[in-house]
Amino acid sequence: MYVADSRAGTPASAEHAARPTRAGRRRTALAPTVLALGTVSLVTDVSSEMVTAVLPLYLVAGLGLSPLGFGLLDGVYNGFSALVRLVGGHLADRGGGRHKWVAGLGYGISAACKPLLLLVHTLTPIGLVLAADRTGKGLRTAPRDALISLSSTPETRGRAFGTHRAMDTAGALLGPLAAFLILRATVDGYDAVFTVSFCVAVLGVLILVLFVPATGPEAPPRPAPGSAPAPDRPTLRAALALLRRRDLRRLTVCALLLGLATVSDSFVYLLLQRRLGVPDRWFALLPLGTAAAFLLLALPLGRLADRWGRRRVFLAGHAALLLVYGLLLTSWHGAALPYAVLALHGTFYAATDGVLMAAASDSVPEALRSSGLALVQTGQALARFACSLAFGAAWTWWGDRTALTLSTAALALCGTYALTALGPARQPAS
């Protein structure tokens, strides 16, 4: 496909993207690293979303877990990675060129967990397997996003992240469809889904190893004996000190607060199934609606974020999520309800997922890019972990409607605060 330039300094792909054309304008072609990582994410998401699509039904209907038990496992599945994201970010920043290999370790751990789901059938072992799978995700996410950020110019980061998320979501679109077809075509449907998911995950790891260049920021020089340490040296203390930066601190706090009111995707699909009486065999298709909207809107909203403001688009995405909650709370049962809910749900992700990373990149130096992004991701993931536990408990004790009403009120309050706190951010000059 291409030969990676591993020279120290600015990644070759970023230099290529910034080379002026005859018309005196900067080139806006996407870096090869972005496209290669997008391919890895596409294949990996086919694997992971095959499991995610059937997991709620497998646990609740197949194994008979209560909503509280499912909320615990879903919180582990979506929030456990927060415990290792800072570790992954720090390891990737310790010396140039480690971003790819730390990400590869994370992808490998997640792939190895897929066949283990064939062997576990009770709450504790399933929780351990899901925790290990999310450990892999936690290790890979920040280094991968740092590679995307470092391979792009500041003016095109929204577009780069939008393109990557669009490719990633193409896998999320194909994964549930593959799971649906496998469930219909086989007798032991869940076992077949987990087996095929493992094979696809291994393919994603191979693509990463073969085609993603190991480029990263130049490692800072070691200070001479007796001299002061170099600024922005990749240490854990320096990473945590990033929160002293006002822009990054505000963005992290707002992402955390909004995450506390972000109901898990699985709960959204379960709520929609209950409202419409969707048969179990069609449940795996519900994530397709979210993924389709995400796929169509990720790149346009990424471009809009580059022009209109990344924080504005990020907040607008949460407004779309608020509409999702409102629709699920209404008494409307029209045929258009699932299409409206899933389209708005996908819009929420298209306006927030990659856009948040592009916004955070503006406030983080290159030497600590992976650690800085991991800080934001960690706060958001911990908040969503807490939301899954709280929502599952509220559903068990008071019913699904009361639980969703509380989440709607919380999202409205947190969104109001974030709208006040996130003023126009200064766009970086380089």
Short mmCIF file of N, CA and C in Angstrom, two decimals, residues 158 161-163 165-166 169 293-303 350:
data_model
loop_
_atom_site.label_atom_id
_atom_site.label_comp_id
_atom_site.label_asym_id
_atom_site.label_seq_id
_atom_site.Cartn_x
_atom_site.Cartn_y
_atom_site.Cartn_z
N GLY A 158 -10.67 17.57 12.42
CA GLY A 158 -12.07 17.15 12.45
C GLY A 158 -12.39 16.24 11.28
N PHE A 161 -10.59 12.74 11.87
CA PHE A 161 -11.31 11.91 12.83
C PHE A 161 -12.68 11.49 12.27
N GLY A 162 -13.32 12.39 11.52
CA GLY A 162 -14.59 12.04 10.92
C GLY A 162 -14.46 10.90 9.93
N THR A 163 -13.40 10.94 9.11
CA THR A 163 -13.17 9.86 8.15
C THR A 163 -12.90 8.55 8.87
N ARG A 165 -13.83 7.69 11.91
CA ARG A 165 -15.04 7.21 12.56
C ARG A 165 -16.05 6.69 11.55
N ALA A 166 -16.05 7.26 10.35
CA ALA A 166 -16.95 6.74 9.32
C ALA A 166 -16.55 5.33 8.92
N THR A 169 -17.36 3.01 11.71
CA THR A 169 -18.79 2.76 11.79
C THR A 169 -19.28 1.87 10.66
N ALA A 293 -26.63 6.01 10.42
CA ALA A 293 -26.62 7.46 10.59
C ALA A 293 -25.22 7.96 10.93
N PHE A 294 -24.54 7.24 11.80
CA PHE A 294 -23.15 7.58 12.16
C PHE A 294 -22.27 7.58 10.92
N LEU A 295 -22.39 6.54 10.11
CA LEU A 295 -21.58 6.41 8.90
C LEU A 295 -21.81 7.58 7.94
N LEU A 296 -23.05 7.95 7.73
CA LEU A 296 -23.38 9.01 6.78
C LEU A 296 -22.98 10.39 7.27
N LEU A 297 -22.98 10.60 8.59
CA LEU A 297 -22.80 11.95 9.13
C LEU A 297 -21.43 12.21 9.73
N ALA A 298 -20.62 11.18 9.97
CA ALA A 298 -19.34 11.38 10.66
C ALA A 298 -18.43 12.35 9.90
N LEU A 299 -18.26 12.14 8.60
CA LEU A 299 -17.38 13.03 7.84
C LEU A 299 -17.97 14.42 7.66
N PRO A 300 -19.25 14.57 7.27
CA PRO A 300 -19.81 15.93 7.17
C PRO A 300 -19.76 16.71 8.48
N LEU A 301 -20.06 16.06 9.60
CA LEU A 301 -20.01 16.76 10.87
C LEU A 301 -18.58 17.03 11.31
N GLY A 302 -17.64 16.18 10.91
CA GLY A 302 -16.23 16.46 11.18
C GLY A 302 -15.77 17.70 10.44
N ARG A 303 -16.17 17.83 9.18
CA ARG A 303 -15.84 19.04 8.42
C ARG A 303 -16.52 20.27 9.02
N ALA A 350 -21.95 10.75 15.73
CA ALA A 350 -21.20 11.43 14.67
C ALA A 350 -20.73 12.80 15.10
#
